[in-house]
Coordinates of C-alpha atoms in Angstrom, one line a residue:
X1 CA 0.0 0.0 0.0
X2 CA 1.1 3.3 -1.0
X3 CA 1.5 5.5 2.0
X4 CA 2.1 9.5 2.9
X5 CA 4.5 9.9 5.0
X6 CA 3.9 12.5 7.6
X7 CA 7.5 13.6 8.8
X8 CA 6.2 13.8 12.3
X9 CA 8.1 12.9 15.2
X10 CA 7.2 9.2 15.4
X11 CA 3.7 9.8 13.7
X12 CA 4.5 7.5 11.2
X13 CA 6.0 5.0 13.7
X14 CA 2.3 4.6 15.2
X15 CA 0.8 4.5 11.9
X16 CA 3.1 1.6 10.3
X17 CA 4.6 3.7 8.1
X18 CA 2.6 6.8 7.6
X19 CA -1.3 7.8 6.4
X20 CA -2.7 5.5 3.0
X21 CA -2.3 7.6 0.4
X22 CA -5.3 8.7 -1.4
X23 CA -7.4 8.0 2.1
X24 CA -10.0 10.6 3.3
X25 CA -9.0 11.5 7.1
X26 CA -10.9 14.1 9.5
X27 CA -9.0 15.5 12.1
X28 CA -10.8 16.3 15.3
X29 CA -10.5 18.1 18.4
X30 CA -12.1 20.7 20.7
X31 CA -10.4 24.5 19.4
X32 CA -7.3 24.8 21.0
X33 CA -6.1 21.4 20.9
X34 CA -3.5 21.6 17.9
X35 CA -6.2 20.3 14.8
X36 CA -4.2 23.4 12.6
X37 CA -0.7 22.7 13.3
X38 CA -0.8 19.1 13.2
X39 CA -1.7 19.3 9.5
X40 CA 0.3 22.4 8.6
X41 CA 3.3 20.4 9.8
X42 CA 2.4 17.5 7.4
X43 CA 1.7 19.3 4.2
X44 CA 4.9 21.6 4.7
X45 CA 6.7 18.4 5.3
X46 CA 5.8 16.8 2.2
X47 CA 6.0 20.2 0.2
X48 CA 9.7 19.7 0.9
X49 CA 9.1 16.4 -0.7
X50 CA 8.0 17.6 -3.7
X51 CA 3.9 17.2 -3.3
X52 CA 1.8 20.3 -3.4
X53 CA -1.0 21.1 -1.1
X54 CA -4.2 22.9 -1.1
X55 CA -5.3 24.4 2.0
X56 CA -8.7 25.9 2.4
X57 CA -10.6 28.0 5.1
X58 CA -13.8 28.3 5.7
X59 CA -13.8 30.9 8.3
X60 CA -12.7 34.5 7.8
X61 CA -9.5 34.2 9.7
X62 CA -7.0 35.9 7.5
X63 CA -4.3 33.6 5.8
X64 CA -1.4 36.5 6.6
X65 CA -2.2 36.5 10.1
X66 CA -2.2 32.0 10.0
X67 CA 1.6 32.3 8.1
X68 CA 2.7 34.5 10.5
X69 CA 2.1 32.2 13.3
X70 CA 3.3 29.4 11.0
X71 CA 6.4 31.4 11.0
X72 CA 7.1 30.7 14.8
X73 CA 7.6 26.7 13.3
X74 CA 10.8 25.4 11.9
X75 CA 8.6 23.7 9.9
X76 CA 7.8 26.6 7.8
X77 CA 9.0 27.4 5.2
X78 CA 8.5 31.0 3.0
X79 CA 9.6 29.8 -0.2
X80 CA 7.3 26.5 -0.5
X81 CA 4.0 29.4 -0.5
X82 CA 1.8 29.5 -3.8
X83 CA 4.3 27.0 -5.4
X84 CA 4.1 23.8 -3.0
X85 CA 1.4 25.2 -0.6
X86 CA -1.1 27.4 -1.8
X87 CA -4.1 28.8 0.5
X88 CA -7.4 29.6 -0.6
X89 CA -11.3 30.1 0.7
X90 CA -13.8 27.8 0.5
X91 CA -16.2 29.3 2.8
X92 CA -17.5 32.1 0.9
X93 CA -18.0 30.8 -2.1
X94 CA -20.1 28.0 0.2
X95 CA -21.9 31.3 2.1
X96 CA -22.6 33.2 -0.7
X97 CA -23.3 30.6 -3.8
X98 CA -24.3 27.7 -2.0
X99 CA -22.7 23.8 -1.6
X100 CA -22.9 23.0 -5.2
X101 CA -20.8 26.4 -6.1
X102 CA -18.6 25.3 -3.4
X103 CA -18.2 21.6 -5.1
X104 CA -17.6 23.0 -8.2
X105 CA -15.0 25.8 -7.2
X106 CA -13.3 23.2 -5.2
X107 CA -12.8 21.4 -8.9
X108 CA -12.0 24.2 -10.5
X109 CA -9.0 24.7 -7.6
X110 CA -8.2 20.8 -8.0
X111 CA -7.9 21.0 -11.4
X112 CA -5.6 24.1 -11.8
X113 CA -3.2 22.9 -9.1
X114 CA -3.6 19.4 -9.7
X115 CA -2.5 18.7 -5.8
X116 CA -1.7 15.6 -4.0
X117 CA -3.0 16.7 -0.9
X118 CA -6.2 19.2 -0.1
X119 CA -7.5 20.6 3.3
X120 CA -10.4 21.7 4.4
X121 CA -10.5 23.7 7.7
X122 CA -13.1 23.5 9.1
X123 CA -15.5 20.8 7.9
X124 CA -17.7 21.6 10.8
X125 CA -18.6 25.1 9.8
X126 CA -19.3 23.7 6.2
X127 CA -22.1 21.6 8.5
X128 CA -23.3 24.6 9.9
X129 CA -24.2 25.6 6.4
X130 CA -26.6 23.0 5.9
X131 CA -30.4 23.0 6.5
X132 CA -30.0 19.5 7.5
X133 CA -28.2 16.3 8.2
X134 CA -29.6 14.5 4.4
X135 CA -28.1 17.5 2.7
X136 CA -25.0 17.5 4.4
X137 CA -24.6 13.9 3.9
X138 CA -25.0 14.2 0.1
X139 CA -22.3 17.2 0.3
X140 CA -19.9 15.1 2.4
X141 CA -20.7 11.9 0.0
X142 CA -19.8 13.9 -3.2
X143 CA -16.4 15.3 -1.7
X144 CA -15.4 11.7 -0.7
X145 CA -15.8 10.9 -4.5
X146 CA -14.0 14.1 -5.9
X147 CA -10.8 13.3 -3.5
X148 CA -11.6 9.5 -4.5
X149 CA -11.4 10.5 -8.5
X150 CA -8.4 12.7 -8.2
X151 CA -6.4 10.6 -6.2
X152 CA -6.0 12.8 -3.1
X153 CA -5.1 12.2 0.0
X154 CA -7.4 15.0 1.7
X155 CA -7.9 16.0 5.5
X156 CA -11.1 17.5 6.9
X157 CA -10.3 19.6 10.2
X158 CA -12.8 20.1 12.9
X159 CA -14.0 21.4 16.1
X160 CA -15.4 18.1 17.5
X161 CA -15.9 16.5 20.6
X162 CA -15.4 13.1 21.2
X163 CA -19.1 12.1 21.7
X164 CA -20.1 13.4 18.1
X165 CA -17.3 11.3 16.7
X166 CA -19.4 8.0 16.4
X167 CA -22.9 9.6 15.6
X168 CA -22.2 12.2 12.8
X169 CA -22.6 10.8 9.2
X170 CA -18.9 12.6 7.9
X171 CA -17.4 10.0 10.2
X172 CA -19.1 7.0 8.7
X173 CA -17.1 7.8 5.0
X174 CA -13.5 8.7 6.6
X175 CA -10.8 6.0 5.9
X176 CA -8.8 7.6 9.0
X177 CA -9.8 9.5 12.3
X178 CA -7.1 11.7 14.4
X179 CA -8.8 13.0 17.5
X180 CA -6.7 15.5 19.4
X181 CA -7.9 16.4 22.7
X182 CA -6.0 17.6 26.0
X183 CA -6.3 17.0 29.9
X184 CA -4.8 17.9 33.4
X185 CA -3.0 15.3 34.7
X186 CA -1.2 16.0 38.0
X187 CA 0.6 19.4 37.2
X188 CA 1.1 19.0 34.1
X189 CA -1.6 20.6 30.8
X190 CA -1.0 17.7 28.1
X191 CA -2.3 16.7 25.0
X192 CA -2.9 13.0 23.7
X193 CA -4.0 11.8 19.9
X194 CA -5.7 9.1 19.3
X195 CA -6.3 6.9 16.0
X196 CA -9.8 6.2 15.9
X197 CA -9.6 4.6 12.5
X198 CA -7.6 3.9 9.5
X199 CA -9.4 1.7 7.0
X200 CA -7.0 -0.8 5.4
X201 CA -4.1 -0.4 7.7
X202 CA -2.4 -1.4 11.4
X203 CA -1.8 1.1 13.8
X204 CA -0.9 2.1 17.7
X205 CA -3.9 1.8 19.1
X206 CA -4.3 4.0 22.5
X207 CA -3.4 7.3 23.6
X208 CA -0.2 8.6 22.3
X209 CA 1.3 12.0 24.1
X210 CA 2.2 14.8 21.8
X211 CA 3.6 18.0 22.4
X212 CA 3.7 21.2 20.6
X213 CA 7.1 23.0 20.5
X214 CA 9.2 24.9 17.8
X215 CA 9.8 22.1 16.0
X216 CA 6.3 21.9 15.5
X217 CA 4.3 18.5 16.7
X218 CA 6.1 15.7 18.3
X219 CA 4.5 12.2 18.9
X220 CA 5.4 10.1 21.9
X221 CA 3.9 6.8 21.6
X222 CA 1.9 5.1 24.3
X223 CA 4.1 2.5 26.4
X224 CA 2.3 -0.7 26.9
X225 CA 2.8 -3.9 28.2
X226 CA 3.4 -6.7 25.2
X227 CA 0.3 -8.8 25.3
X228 CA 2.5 -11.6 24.5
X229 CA 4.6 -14.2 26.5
X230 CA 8.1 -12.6 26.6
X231 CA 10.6 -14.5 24.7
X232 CA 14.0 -13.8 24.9
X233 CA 17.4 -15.7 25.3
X234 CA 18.0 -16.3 29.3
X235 CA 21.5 -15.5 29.5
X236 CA 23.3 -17.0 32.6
X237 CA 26.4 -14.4 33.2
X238 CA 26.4 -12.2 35.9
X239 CA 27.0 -8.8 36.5
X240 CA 28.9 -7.6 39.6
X241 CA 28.6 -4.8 41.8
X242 CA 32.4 -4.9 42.7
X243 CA 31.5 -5.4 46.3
X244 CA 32.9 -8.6 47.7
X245 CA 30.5 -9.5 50.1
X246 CA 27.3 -8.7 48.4
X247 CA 28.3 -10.5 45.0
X248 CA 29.3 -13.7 47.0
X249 CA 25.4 -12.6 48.7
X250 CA 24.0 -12.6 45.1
X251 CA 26.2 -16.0 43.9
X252 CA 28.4 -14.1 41.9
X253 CA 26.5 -11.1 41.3
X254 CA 23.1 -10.3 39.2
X255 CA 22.0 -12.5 36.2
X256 CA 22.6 -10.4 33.1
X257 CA 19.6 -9.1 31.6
X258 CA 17.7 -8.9 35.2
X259 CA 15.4 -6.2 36.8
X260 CA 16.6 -5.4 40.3
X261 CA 15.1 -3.3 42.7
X262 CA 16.8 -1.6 45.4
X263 CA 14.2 -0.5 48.1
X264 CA 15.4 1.8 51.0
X265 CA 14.5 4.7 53.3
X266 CA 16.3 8.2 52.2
X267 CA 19.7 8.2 53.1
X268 CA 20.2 4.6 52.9
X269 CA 22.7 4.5 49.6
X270 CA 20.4 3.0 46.8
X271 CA 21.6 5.8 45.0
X272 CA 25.7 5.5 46.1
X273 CA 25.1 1.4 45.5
X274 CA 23.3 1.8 41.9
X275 CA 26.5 4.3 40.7
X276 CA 28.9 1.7 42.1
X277 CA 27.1 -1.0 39.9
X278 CA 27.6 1.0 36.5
X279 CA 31.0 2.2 38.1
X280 CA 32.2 -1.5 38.1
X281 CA 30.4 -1.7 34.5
X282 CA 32.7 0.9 33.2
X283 CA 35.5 -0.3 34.4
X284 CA 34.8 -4.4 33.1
X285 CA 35.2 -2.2 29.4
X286 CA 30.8 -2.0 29.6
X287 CA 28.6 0.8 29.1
X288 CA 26.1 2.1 31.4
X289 CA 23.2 5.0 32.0
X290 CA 22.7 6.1 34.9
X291 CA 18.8 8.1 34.6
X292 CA 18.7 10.7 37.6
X293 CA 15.5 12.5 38.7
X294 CA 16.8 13.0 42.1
X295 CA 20.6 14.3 42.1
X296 CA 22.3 16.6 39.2
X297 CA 24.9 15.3 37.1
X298 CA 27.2 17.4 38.8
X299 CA 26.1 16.3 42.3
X300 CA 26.6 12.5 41.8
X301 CA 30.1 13.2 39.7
X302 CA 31.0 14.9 43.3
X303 CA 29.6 11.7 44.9
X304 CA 31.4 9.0 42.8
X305 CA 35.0 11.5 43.4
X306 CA 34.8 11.8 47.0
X307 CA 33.9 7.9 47.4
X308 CA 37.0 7.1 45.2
X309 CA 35.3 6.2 42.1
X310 CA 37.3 8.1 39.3
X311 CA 34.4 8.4 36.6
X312 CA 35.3 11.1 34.6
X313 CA 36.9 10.0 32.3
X314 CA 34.6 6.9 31.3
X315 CA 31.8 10.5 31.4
X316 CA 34.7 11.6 28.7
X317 CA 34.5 9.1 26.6
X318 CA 31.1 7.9 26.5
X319 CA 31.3 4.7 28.1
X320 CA 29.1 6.1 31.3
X321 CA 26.4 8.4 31.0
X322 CA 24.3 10.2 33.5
X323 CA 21.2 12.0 32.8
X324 CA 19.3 14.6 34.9
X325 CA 15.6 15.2 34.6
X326 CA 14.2 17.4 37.4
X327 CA 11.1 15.8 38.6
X328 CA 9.4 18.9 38.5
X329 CA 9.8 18.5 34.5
X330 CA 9.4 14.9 34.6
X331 CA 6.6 13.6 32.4
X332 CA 6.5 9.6 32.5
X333 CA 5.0 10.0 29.1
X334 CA 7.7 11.6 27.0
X335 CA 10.6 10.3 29.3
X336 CA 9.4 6.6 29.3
X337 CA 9.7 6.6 25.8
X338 CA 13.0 8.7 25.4
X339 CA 14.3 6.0 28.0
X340 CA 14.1 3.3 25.8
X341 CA 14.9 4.9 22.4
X342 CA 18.1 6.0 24.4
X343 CA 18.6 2.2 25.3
X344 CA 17.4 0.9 21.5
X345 CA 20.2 3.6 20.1
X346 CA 23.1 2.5 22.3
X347 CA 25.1 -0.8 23.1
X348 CA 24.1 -0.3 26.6
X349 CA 24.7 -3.6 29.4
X350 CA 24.1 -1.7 32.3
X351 CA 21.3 1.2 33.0
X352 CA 19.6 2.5 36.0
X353 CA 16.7 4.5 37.0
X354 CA 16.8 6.3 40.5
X355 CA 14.2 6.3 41.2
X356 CA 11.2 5.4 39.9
X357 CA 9.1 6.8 42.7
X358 CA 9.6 9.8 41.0
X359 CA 8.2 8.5 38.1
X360 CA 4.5 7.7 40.5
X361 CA 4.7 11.4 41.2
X362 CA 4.4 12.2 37.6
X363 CA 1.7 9.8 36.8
X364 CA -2.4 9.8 37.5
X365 CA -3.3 6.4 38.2
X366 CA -0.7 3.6 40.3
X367 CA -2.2 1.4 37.4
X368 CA -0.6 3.2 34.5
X369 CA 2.9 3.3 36.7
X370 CA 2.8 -0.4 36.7
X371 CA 2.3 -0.5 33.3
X372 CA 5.3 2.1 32.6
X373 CA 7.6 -0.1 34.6
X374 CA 6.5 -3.1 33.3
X375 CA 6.8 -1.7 29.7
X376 CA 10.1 -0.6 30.6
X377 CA 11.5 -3.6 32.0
X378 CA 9.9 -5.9 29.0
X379 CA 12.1 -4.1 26.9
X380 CA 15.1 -3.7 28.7
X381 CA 15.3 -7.6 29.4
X382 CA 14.9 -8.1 25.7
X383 CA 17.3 -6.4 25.1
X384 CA 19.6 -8.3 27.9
X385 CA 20.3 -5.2 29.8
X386 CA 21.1 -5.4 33.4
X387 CA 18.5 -2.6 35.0
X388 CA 18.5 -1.2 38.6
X389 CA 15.6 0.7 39.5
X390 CA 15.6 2.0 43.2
X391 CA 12.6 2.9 44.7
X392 CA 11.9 5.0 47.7
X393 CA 10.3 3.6 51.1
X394 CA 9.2 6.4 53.2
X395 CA 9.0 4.6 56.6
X396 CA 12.5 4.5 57.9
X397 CA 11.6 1.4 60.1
X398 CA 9.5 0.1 58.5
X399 CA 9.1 -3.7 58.4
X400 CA 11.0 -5.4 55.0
X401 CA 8.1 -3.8 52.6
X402 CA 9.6 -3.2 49.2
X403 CA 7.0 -0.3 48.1
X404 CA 3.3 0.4 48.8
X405 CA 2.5 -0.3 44.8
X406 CA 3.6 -3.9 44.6
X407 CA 6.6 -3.0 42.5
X408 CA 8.2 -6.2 43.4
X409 CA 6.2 -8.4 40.6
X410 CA 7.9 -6.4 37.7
X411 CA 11.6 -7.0 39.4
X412 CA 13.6 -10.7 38.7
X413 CA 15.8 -9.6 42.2
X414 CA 14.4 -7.4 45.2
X415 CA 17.4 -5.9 47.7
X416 CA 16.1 -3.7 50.7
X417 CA 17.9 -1.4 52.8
X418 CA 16.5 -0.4 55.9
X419 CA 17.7 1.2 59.0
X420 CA 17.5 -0.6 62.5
X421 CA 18.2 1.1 66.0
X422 CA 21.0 -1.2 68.4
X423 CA 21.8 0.5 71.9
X424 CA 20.6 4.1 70.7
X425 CA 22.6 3.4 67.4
X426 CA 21.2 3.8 63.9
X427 CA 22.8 1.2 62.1
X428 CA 22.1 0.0 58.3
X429 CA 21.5 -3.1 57.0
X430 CA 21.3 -4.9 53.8
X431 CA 19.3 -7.8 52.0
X432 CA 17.9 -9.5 49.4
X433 CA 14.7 -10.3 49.7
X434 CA 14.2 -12.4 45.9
X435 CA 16.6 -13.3 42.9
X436 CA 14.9 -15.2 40.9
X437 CA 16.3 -18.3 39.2
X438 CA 19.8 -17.9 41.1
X439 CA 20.6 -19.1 45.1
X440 CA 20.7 -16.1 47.0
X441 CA 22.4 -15.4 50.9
X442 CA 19.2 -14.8 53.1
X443 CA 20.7 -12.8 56.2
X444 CA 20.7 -9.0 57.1
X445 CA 23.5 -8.0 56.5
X446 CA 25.1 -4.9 58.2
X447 CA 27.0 -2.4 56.1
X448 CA 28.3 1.2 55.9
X449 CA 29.1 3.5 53.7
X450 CA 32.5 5.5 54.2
X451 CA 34.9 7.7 52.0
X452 CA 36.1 4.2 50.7
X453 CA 33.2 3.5 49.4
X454 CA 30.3 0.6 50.8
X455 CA 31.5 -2.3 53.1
X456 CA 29.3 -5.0 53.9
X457 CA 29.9 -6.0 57.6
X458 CA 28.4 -9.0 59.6
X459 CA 25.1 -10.5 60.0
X460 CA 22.5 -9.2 61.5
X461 CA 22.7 -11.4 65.1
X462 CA 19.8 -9.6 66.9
X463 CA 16.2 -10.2 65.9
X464 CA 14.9 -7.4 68.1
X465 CA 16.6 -4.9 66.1
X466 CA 13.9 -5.1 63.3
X467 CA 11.4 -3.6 64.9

């Protein structure tokens, strides 16, 4: 099948390869939600590919005043007007003359431009025109067949809401549906597309995030969980932490390609022990991510120097990465998805998270934060990476709960840190709760963490302690 491509950030990704060419598609949307821009963006993109485009208003809004807030778009560009993209009015031929003037104008246009793609914004002030829903039918019928003979890929825009989409006959005749809308969602304003329809073709179903920035529209596909079993290849290496004691704990260290959480109170070192596990990465010759939303760059570079850990240069040179996201900016959407296209683009063996209780903040439900992680860690195994995710418990003596969201299902290994009181002392201690399909030590141990780095000390040899 012959497709138009979009040029959209990841549009065409969702769509299998862009929009079937000569298919009829109404984009939708309450005003406001990005209808305009989302096809602007796809008929300047394709301009530059050689196709023309006819875009026509129906309203009065003036076409100077809609290029010069094109202009804002690096999209845009001057010199594809009147050759590649040429603007004209529909609507007052249609106010004035009537719908049959208006069909035979929009031939007339058709046929002196001859283009590959036409718009028509708005189709729902074209239905305003009509004394009634037969009339508008037959007008809506009749355009389908004009695009049809003339082999255009066309694109009706219009101010919709989502409960009109399945009772309004223009709907019945479109090959393809975009519906744009937007929502609160914690503090963030965002705006999701969905594919209603696209006859003849595979798609992303769901809700995909999109955002609207100088580049124009960007698409960030919905993470979801794989319906189907995962199959990969179980690989039986391990990957140490460089810590003596706690490999020995783990058999040798953590399976390759294993999730592994490390739970803990603040101040307990999940952070310090994830950095030392991509720190001993580095140094074995791998390469690692380590994806902050907690601590700067800077701040954990300070960490790793004053612990002994030398990691610039492996930051030099590439091998070791750390990225900051400030959880006040951090929207699971976009930066699930940027996660894992990092991970696809690079030959990464080692990548951690800290911590994904930043990434519950961000999100509305606990459900669709399972389905994140689980998303996440689907791929990563896949892709035989060895992933830390630590995770914040809030009670600092609390009994050994891994999290409050039943995180533990999505992790192969579970390691707590918790603090206990002896004689007036706060002292820490360290365990592993689960590593599946490996033998695993099952003591509390105690440990600290001093300018040499993390030492694990002896078992835990008092059961009061846990209290």
């Amino acid at each position: 099948m012959e497709r138009l491509k979009t040029g959209i950030k990841n549009l065409d990704y969702i769509l299998g390869g862009g929009i079937p060419a000569y298919s009829l598609n109404i984009v939708s949307g309450s005003p406001g939600s990005g209808k305009t821009i989302f096809v602007q963006h796809i008929i300047f993109n394709n301009a530059r590919n050689g196709l023309k485009s006819l875009y026509l208003t129906t309203i009065s809004e003036s076409q100077l005043k809609m290029v010069r807030h094109l202009q804002e778009f690096a999209f845009f560009a001057d010199g594809l007007l009147g050759d590649r993209v040429i603007y004209g009015d529909l609507g007052t031929v249609l106010r004035k003359e009537g719908a049959s003037k208006g069909l035979d104008y929009l031939v007339q246009l058709i046929k002196e431009h001859l283009p590959s793609i036409v718009v028509i914004d708005s189709l729902k002030v074209i239905r305003d025109l009509f004394p009634d829903e037969k009339a508008f039918r037959a007008f809506v019928f009749e355009l389908a067949a004009l695009f049809s003979i003339w082999e255009i890929t066309a694109f009706l825009v219009g101010e919709y809401e989502e409960q009109e989409l399945t009772c309004l006959s223009e709907f019945a005749i479109a090959d393809g549906i975009f519906h744009l809308y937007g929502q609160e969602e914690k503090r963030f304003q965002k705006r999701y597309m969905r594919i209603l329809k696209m006859r003849g073709a595979s798609f992303q179903q769901g809700e995909h995030l999109f955002q609207i920035g100088p580049l124009g529209i960007e698409v960030y596909p919905r993470l979801r969980p794989e319906g189907e079993e995962l199959q990969y290849e179980v690989k039986r290496g391990r990957k140490k932490f460089g810590i003596p004691e706690l490999d020995e704990m783990l058999s040798g260290g953590l399976l390759e390609g294993t999730i592994t959480l490390i739970s803990g109170a603040t101040g307990t070192g999940k952070t310090i022990l994830a950095l030392k596990f991509l720190f001993e990465g580095v140094q074995r010759g791998e390469r690692g991510i380590f994806f902050s939303f907690e601590e700067s760059a800077l701040q954990l570079q300070h960490t790793a120097r004053h612990l002994g850990w030398e990691v610039d240069k492996y930051l030099a040179n590439g091998q070791l990465e750390i990225k900051f996201i400030s959880p006040i900016e951090l929207d699971v959407d976009k930066h699930a998805f940027e996660i894992l296209d990092m991970v696809r683009g690079k030959k990464v063996e080692r990548f951690v998270i800290d911590s994904i209780s930043s990434f519950e903040s961000s999100v509305s439900d606990v459900q669709k934060y399972r389905d994140y992680l689980w998303a996440i860690g689907q791929q990563l195994r896949r892709r035989h990476v060895t992933t830390i995710f630590t995770v914040l418990n809030e009670d600092l003596f609390s009994p050994l709960i891994v999290s409050r969201a039943q995180l533990s299902l999505i992790a192969d290994n579970t390691i707590i840190l918790r603090y206990v009181e002896d004689n007036s002392i706060i002292k820490k201690v360290l365990g592993i709760l689960k590593a599946r399909g490996s033998n695993h030590d099952k003591s509390l141990r105690e440990y600290e963490i001093t300018a040499e780095g993390i030492n694990i000390l002896n078992r835990l040899d008092k059961a009061d302690m846990l209290k």
